[in-house]
Amino acid sequence: MPTTARTTMTRRAPMGSLRKTALLAGALYLVTFIASIPALFVLAPVLTDPSYIVGPGADTRVVLGALLDIVNALACIGTAVVLFPVVRRQNEAAALGFVAARVLEAAIIFVGVVSLLAVVTLRQDLGGAAGASADSLVTVGAALVAVRDWTFLLGPGLAVANALLLGTLMYRSRLVPRVIPLMGLVGAPLLLASNTATMFGVNDQFSVLSLIALPGIFFWELSLGVYLVVKGFKPSPITAGMAALSPPRLSVSGQVLARART
């Protein structure tokens, strides 16, 4: 019995997969803000109270803050993994460096999370235990918080590398308006100077130099995330090349339109 079917050969929408990539990358950038900024306030009890480890504590709040930092770290890795297939077409070495910097940033953040969770564990196990030395516990707690403070400086401090590497890739490829990566390229040297001064004790994280350096990096990543979510990648040689490499996809327009007839 003869059967007939109508099939058409159609090419995948040229910007379809790229739009999804841009949307996911932008959303992950926004997640880093949604997670990291509240974490600073949620973790305040353990970060600001030297005797937290022997006090009544706010363990649930601290664990929630740690969870937000974990989400932030995972989103950091996600931004690099999602963007890598696109930006590597501009410069693969720089793209690999961006991925490595993001992974290292996340690893440092995890160290800070573990140190604060260790404070919670010690407070629960030894904070009110008979025979436990309160002074010793306070010293240990302060040391663990100091570890977290250093990870806060060094982990997000790698935004310098992220801004220089990804900013350069985005600026040269024109995947987004050039003013966006330019903010990162200007802010990165200022942040590097601020972090270096802090390491040598001639600056603190809330000094005038820090307050000048942070907005550039802050608005670079925020505007990148918003732009990718709202607009996606701008048309460029990279997007055109990726669209041209998209294989054709066979689609059936409907099912069998006519079956055996006698």
mmCIF file of C-alpha atoms in Angstrom:
data_model
loop_
_atom_site.group_PDB
_atom_site.id
_atom_site.type_symbol
_atom_site.label_atom_id
_atom_site.label_comp_id
_atom_site.label_asym_id
_atom_site.label_seq_id
_atom_site.Cartn_x
_atom_site.Cartn_y
_atom_site.Cartn_z
ATOM 1 C CA MET A 1 0.000 0.000 0.000
ATOM 2 C CA PRO A 2 1.520 3.315 -0.926
ATOM 3 C CA THR A 3 1.925 5.970 1.710
ATOM 4 C CA THR A 4 2.801 9.613 1.327
ATOM 5 C CA ALA A 5 4.327 11.985 3.838
ATOM 6 C CA ARG A 6 5.377 15.571 3.540
ATOM 7 C CA THR A 7 8.712 16.422 5.058
ATOM 8 C CA THR A 8 10.642 19.625 4.914
ATOM 9 C CA MET A 9 14.289 20.322 5.511
ATOM 10 C CA THR A 10 14.597 23.307 7.785
ATOM 11 C CA ARG A 11 17.614 24.946 9.324
ATOM 12 C CA ARG A 12 17.633 25.601 13.036
ATOM 13 C CA ALA A 13 16.985 29.237 13.853
ATOM 14 C CA PRO A 14 20.457 30.788 13.582
ATOM 15 C CA MET A 15 20.367 32.574 16.943
ATOM 16 C CA GLY A 16 18.258 30.052 18.823
ATOM 17 C CA SER A 17 20.962 28.166 20.690
ATOM 18 C CA LEU A 18 23.048 31.316 21.143
ATOM 19 C CA ARG A 19 20.071 33.096 22.668
ATOM 20 C CA LYS A 20 19.658 30.280 25.154
ATOM 21 C CA THR A 21 23.367 30.427 25.976
ATOM 22 C CA ALA A 22 23.208 34.177 26.557
ATOM 23 C CA LEU A 23 20.058 33.844 28.666
ATOM 24 C CA LEU A 24 21.587 31.148 30.874
ATOM 25 C CA ALA A 25 24.891 32.985 31.279
ATOM 26 C CA GLY A 26 23.129 36.233 32.142
ATOM 27 C CA ALA A 27 20.835 34.486 34.620
ATOM 28 C CA LEU A 28 23.839 32.884 36.343
ATOM 29 C CA TYR A 29 25.537 36.268 36.635
ATOM 30 C CA LEU A 30 22.409 37.655 38.261
ATOM 31 C CA VAL A 31 22.292 34.652 40.616
ATOM 32 C CA THR A 32 25.756 35.580 41.890
ATOM 33 C CA PHE A 33 24.344 38.946 42.965
ATOM 34 C CA ILE A 34 21.135 37.498 44.369
ATOM 35 C CA ALA A 35 23.126 35.042 46.490
ATOM 36 C CA SER A 36 26.259 36.947 47.486
ATOM 37 C CA ILE A 37 24.795 40.288 48.577
ATOM 38 C CA PRO A 38 22.233 38.888 51.074
ATOM 39 C CA ALA A 39 24.903 36.495 52.376
ATOM 40 C CA LEU A 40 26.921 39.444 53.697
ATOM 41 C CA PHE A 41 24.035 40.482 55.947
ATOM 42 C CA VAL A 42 22.889 36.987 56.888
ATOM 43 C CA LEU A 43 26.397 36.051 58.063
ATOM 44 C CA ALA A 44 26.796 39.212 60.148
ATOM 45 C CA PRO A 45 26.391 37.517 63.582
ATOM 46 C CA VAL A 46 29.365 35.200 63.173
ATOM 47 C CA LEU A 47 31.476 37.789 61.355
ATOM 48 C CA THR A 48 30.997 40.664 63.788
ATOM 49 C CA ASP A 49 30.633 38.985 67.203
ATOM 50 C CA PRO A 50 34.038 37.811 68.530
ATOM 51 C CA SER A 51 32.349 35.680 71.210
ATOM 52 C CA TYR A 52 29.805 34.089 68.875
ATOM 53 C CA ILE A 53 31.352 30.670 69.386
ATOM 54 C CA VAL A 54 30.543 30.699 73.124
ATOM 55 C CA GLY A 55 27.275 32.630 72.918
ATOM 56 C CA PRO A 56 23.688 31.614 72.171
ATOM 57 C CA GLY A 57 24.452 31.765 68.454
ATOM 58 C CA ALA A 58 22.295 32.088 65.368
ATOM 59 C CA ASP A 59 23.329 28.868 63.723
ATOM 60 C CA THR A 60 20.414 28.518 61.330
ATOM 61 C CA ARG A 61 21.066 31.989 59.998
ATOM 62 C CA VAL A 62 24.776 31.282 59.550
ATOM 63 C CA VAL A 63 24.095 27.991 57.745
ATOM 64 C CA LEU A 64 21.673 29.827 55.447
ATOM 65 C CA GLY A 65 24.362 32.392 54.694
ATOM 66 C CA ALA A 66 26.824 29.582 53.977
ATOM 67 C CA LEU A 67 24.311 28.036 51.590
ATOM 68 C CA LEU A 68 23.986 31.362 49.762
ATOM 69 C CA ASP A 69 27.764 31.488 49.388
ATOM 70 C CA ILE A 70 27.730 27.955 47.973
ATOM 71 C CA VAL A 71 25.087 28.981 45.434
ATOM 72 C CA ASN A 72 27.224 31.977 44.542
ATOM 73 C CA ALA A 73 30.309 29.788 44.036
ATOM 74 C CA LEU A 74 28.473 27.308 41.831
ATOM 75 C CA ALA A 75 26.970 30.137 39.773
ATOM 76 C CA CYS A 76 30.474 31.572 39.298
ATOM 77 C CA ILE A 77 31.608 28.301 37.750
ATOM 78 C CA GLY A 78 28.434 28.140 35.691
ATOM 79 C CA THR A 79 29.019 31.538 34.074
ATOM 80 C CA ALA A 80 32.421 30.437 32.809
ATOM 81 C CA VAL A 81 31.295 27.003 31.620
ATOM 82 C CA VAL A 82 28.323 28.424 29.722
ATOM 83 C CA LEU A 83 30.257 31.263 28.071
ATOM 84 C CA PHE A 84 33.360 29.240 27.193
ATOM 85 C CA PRO A 85 32.078 27.698 23.909
ATOM 86 C CA VAL A 86 31.289 31.196 22.652
ATOM 87 C CA VAL A 87 34.235 33.297 23.829
ATOM 88 C CA ARG A 88 36.839 30.665 22.969
ATOM 89 C CA ARG A 89 36.201 31.545 19.332
ATOM 90 C CA GLN A 90 37.736 34.922 20.049
ATOM 91 C CA ASN A 91 40.760 33.626 21.979
ATOM 92 C CA GLU A 92 40.841 30.114 23.408
ATOM 93 C CA ALA A 93 43.757 30.732 25.799
ATOM 94 C CA ALA A 94 42.026 33.735 27.369
ATOM 95 C CA ALA A 95 38.750 31.801 27.556
ATOM 96 C CA LEU A 96 40.488 28.923 29.373
ATOM 97 C CA GLY A 97 42.063 31.434 31.728
ATOM 98 C CA PHE A 98 38.624 32.850 32.477
ATOM 99 C CA VAL A 99 37.266 29.386 33.299
ATOM 100 C CA ALA A 100 40.287 28.632 35.517
ATOM 101 C CA ALA A 101 39.921 31.943 37.368
ATOM 102 C CA ARG A 102 36.226 31.316 37.998
ATOM 103 C CA VAL A 103 36.855 27.799 39.279
ATOM 104 C CA LEU A 104 39.622 29.060 41.577
ATOM 105 C CA GLU A 105 37.355 31.848 42.831
ATOM 106 C CA ALA A 106 34.662 29.307 43.674
ATOM 107 C CA ALA A 107 37.182 27.046 45.439
ATOM 108 C CA ILE A 108 38.362 29.928 47.631
ATOM 109 C CA ILE A 109 34.760 30.808 48.477
ATOM 110 C CA PHE A 110 34.192 27.199 49.552
ATOM 111 C CA VAL A 111 37.158 27.447 51.941
ATOM 112 C CA GLY A 112 35.495 30.433 53.595
ATOM 113 C CA VAL A 113 32.200 28.561 53.840
ATOM 114 C CA VAL A 114 33.881 25.589 55.529
ATOM 115 C CA SER A 115 35.615 27.845 58.051
ATOM 116 C CA LEU A 116 32.317 29.429 59.137
ATOM 117 C CA LEU A 117 30.557 26.078 59.323
ATOM 118 C CA ALA A 118 33.423 24.913 61.545
ATOM 119 C CA VAL A 119 32.626 27.796 63.924
ATOM 120 C CA VAL A 120 29.013 26.613 64.064
ATOM 121 C CA THR A 121 30.085 23.031 64.790
ATOM 122 C CA LEU A 122 32.473 24.077 67.557
ATOM 123 C CA ARG A 123 29.836 26.298 69.131
ATOM 124 C CA GLN A 124 27.308 23.453 69.139
ATOM 125 C CA ASP A 125 29.720 20.804 70.420
ATOM 126 C CA LEU A 126 31.939 22.747 72.801
ATOM 127 C CA GLY A 127 30.416 26.181 73.348
ATOM 128 C CA GLY A 128 28.538 25.139 76.486
ATOM 129 C CA ALA A 129 30.451 21.976 77.348
ATOM 130 C CA ALA A 130 31.792 21.551 80.853
ATOM 131 C CA GLY A 131 35.535 22.044 81.048
ATOM 132 C CA ALA A 132 35.772 23.823 77.729
ATOM 133 C CA SER A 133 37.974 26.889 77.773
ATOM 134 C CA ALA A 134 35.959 29.864 76.618
ATOM 135 C CA ASP A 135 39.089 31.885 75.870
ATOM 136 C CA SER A 136 40.526 29.094 73.719
ATOM 137 C CA LEU A 137 37.277 28.699 71.829
ATOM 138 C CA VAL A 138 37.072 32.434 71.184
ATOM 139 C CA THR A 139 40.621 32.356 69.832
ATOM 140 C CA VAL A 140 39.864 29.424 67.549
ATOM 141 C CA GLY A 141 36.635 31.058 66.388
ATOM 142 C CA ALA A 142 38.451 34.303 65.633
ATOM 143 C CA ALA A 143 41.049 32.379 63.614
ATOM 144 C CA LEU A 144 38.362 30.666 61.546
ATOM 145 C CA VAL A 145 36.600 33.966 60.895
ATOM 146 C CA ALA A 146 39.957 35.457 59.882
ATOM 147 C CA VAL A 147 40.306 32.658 57.327
ATOM 148 C CA ARG A 148 36.913 33.574 55.941
ATOM 149 C CA ASP A 149 37.876 37.253 55.795
ATOM 150 C CA TRP A 150 40.934 36.411 53.713
ATOM 151 C CA THR A 151 38.921 34.211 51.387
ATOM 152 C CA PHE A 152 36.480 37.094 50.965
ATOM 153 C CA LEU A 153 39.378 39.286 49.877
ATOM 154 C CA LEU A 154 41.113 36.744 47.648
ATOM 155 C CA GLY A 155 38.104 34.950 46.159
ATOM 156 C CA PRO A 156 36.055 37.887 44.874
ATOM 157 C CA GLY A 157 39.426 39.583 44.376
ATOM 158 C CA LEU A 158 39.850 37.300 41.398
ATOM 159 C CA ALA A 159 37.200 39.449 39.756
ATOM 160 C CA VAL A 160 40.283 41.327 38.574
ATOM 161 C CA ALA A 161 41.272 38.348 36.421
ATOM 162 C CA ASN A 162 37.676 37.795 35.344
ATOM 163 C CA ALA A 163 37.266 41.410 34.286
ATOM 164 C CA LEU A 164 40.556 41.495 32.405
ATOM 165 C CA LEU A 165 40.081 38.159 30.630
ATOM 166 C CA LEU A 166 36.348 38.113 29.921
ATOM 167 C CA GLY A 167 36.242 41.884 29.543
ATOM 168 C CA THR A 168 38.913 41.749 26.852
ATOM 169 C CA LEU A 169 37.126 38.902 25.075
ATOM 170 C CA MET A 170 33.796 40.716 25.141
ATOM 171 C CA TYR A 171 35.344 44.032 24.104
ATOM 172 C CA ARG A 172 37.154 42.591 21.097
ATOM 173 C CA SER A 173 34.355 40.291 19.981
ATOM 174 C CA ARG A 174 31.661 42.968 20.340
ATOM 175 C CA LEU A 175 29.262 40.354 21.691
ATOM 176 C CA VAL A 176 27.889 43.067 23.982
ATOM 177 C CA PRO A 177 28.120 46.878 23.790
ATOM 178 C CA ARG A 178 31.699 47.886 24.424
ATOM 179 C CA VAL A 179 30.807 50.196 27.288
ATOM 180 C CA ILE A 180 29.943 47.122 29.395
ATOM 181 C CA PRO A 181 33.342 45.373 29.337
ATOM 182 C CA LEU A 182 35.036 48.769 29.447
ATOM 183 C CA MET A 183 33.687 49.238 32.978
ATOM 184 C CA GLY A 184 35.403 46.019 34.010
ATOM 185 C CA LEU A 185 38.642 46.879 32.239
ATOM 186 C CA VAL A 186 38.776 50.215 34.061
ATOM 187 C CA GLY A 187 37.665 48.831 37.411
ATOM 188 C CA ALA A 188 40.051 45.850 37.424
ATOM 189 C CA PRO A 189 43.308 47.803 37.955
ATOM 190 C CA LEU A 190 41.652 49.861 40.691
ATOM 191 C CA LEU A 191 40.435 46.725 42.453
ATOM 192 C CA LEU A 192 43.874 45.141 42.127
ATOM 193 C CA ALA A 193 45.451 48.217 43.737
ATOM 194 C CA SER A 194 42.858 48.171 46.527
ATOM 195 C CA ASN A 195 43.292 44.464 47.273
ATOM 196 C CA THR A 196 47.081 44.717 47.211
ATOM 197 C CA ALA A 197 46.991 47.649 49.626
ATOM 198 C CA THR A 198 44.677 45.668 51.914
ATOM 199 C CA MET A 199 47.050 42.687 51.926
ATOM 200 C CA PHE A 200 49.886 44.923 53.112
ATOM 201 C CA GLY A 201 47.735 46.547 55.777
ATOM 202 C CA VAL A 202 47.652 50.043 54.300
ATOM 203 C CA ASN A 203 44.034 49.827 53.249
ATOM 204 C CA ASP A 204 40.849 48.161 54.426
ATOM 205 C CA GLN A 205 37.978 46.701 52.477
ATOM 206 C CA PHE A 206 35.778 49.743 53.106
ATOM 207 C CA SER A 207 38.312 52.503 52.436
ATOM 208 C CA VAL A 208 37.930 55.273 49.882
ATOM 209 C CA LEU A 209 40.102 53.335 47.427
ATOM 210 C CA SER A 210 37.880 50.263 47.779
ATOM 211 C CA LEU A 211 34.734 52.310 47.335
ATOM 212 C CA ILE A 212 36.188 53.763 44.132
ATOM 213 C CA ALA A 213 37.302 50.378 42.795
ATOM 214 C CA LEU A 214 34.223 48.272 43.510
ATOM 215 C CA PRO A 215 31.562 50.089 41.425
ATOM 216 C CA GLY A 216 33.392 49.400 38.165
ATOM 217 C CA ILE A 217 33.492 45.653 38.790
ATOM 218 C CA PHE A 218 30.020 45.611 40.320
ATOM 219 C CA PHE A 219 28.323 47.347 37.383
ATOM 220 C CA TRP A 220 30.415 45.460 34.820
ATOM 221 C CA GLU A 221 29.089 42.090 35.974
ATOM 222 C CA LEU A 222 25.582 43.351 36.747
ATOM 223 C CA SER A 223 25.150 45.077 33.395
ATOM 224 C CA LEU A 224 26.591 42.053 31.589
ATOM 225 C CA GLY A 225 24.070 39.773 33.275
ATOM 226 C CA VAL A 226 21.128 42.074 32.591
ATOM 227 C CA TYR A 227 22.122 42.658 28.970
ATOM 228 C CA LEU A 228 22.566 38.959 28.207
ATOM 229 C CA VAL A 229 19.189 38.143 29.737
ATOM 230 C CA VAL A 230 17.325 40.957 28.000
ATOM 231 C CA LYS A 231 19.122 41.250 24.664
ATOM 232 C CA GLY A 232 21.419 38.264 24.214
ATOM 233 C CA PHE A 233 24.596 38.463 22.154
ATOM 234 C CA LYS A 234 24.974 41.189 19.579
ATOM 235 C CA PRO A 235 25.412 40.005 15.986
ATOM 236 C CA SER A 236 29.129 39.588 15.342
ATOM 237 C CA PRO A 237 31.538 37.434 13.316
ATOM 238 C CA ILE A 238 31.501 34.930 16.200
ATOM 239 C CA THR A 239 27.726 34.540 16.258
ATOM 240 C CA ALA A 240 27.607 34.416 12.467
ATOM 241 C CA GLY A 241 30.246 31.699 12.408
ATOM 242 C CA MET A 242 28.478 29.625 15.047
ATOM 243 C CA ALA A 243 25.176 29.966 13.213
ATOM 244 C CA ALA A 244 26.801 28.847 9.960
ATOM 245 C CA LEU A 245 28.157 25.743 11.676
ATOM 246 C CA SER A 246 24.737 24.749 13.022
ATOM 247 C CA PRO A 247 23.760 21.529 11.226
ATOM 248 C CA PRO A 248 20.439 21.398 9.378
ATOM 249 C CA ARG A 249 17.639 19.698 11.214
ATOM 250 C CA LEU A 250 15.062 17.511 9.574
ATOM 251 C CA SER A 251 11.580 18.282 10.764
ATOM 252 C CA VAL A 252 8.353 16.583 9.749
ATOM 253 C CA SER A 253 5.520 18.995 9.008
ATOM 254 C CA GLY A 254 2.813 17.049 10.684
ATOM 255 C CA GLN A 255 2.517 13.316 10.717
ATOM 256 C CA VAL A 256 1.576 11.146 7.789
ATOM 257 C CA LEU A 257 -0.873 13.213 5.798
ATOM 258 C CA ALA A 258 -2.245 10.454 3.705
ATOM 259 C CA ARG A 259 -2.406 6.818 4.454
ATOM 260 C CA ALA A 260 -3.024 3.907 2.213
ATOM 261 C CA ARG A 261 -6.036 4.404 0.057
ATOM 262 C CA THR A 262 -7.467 1.955 -2.318
#
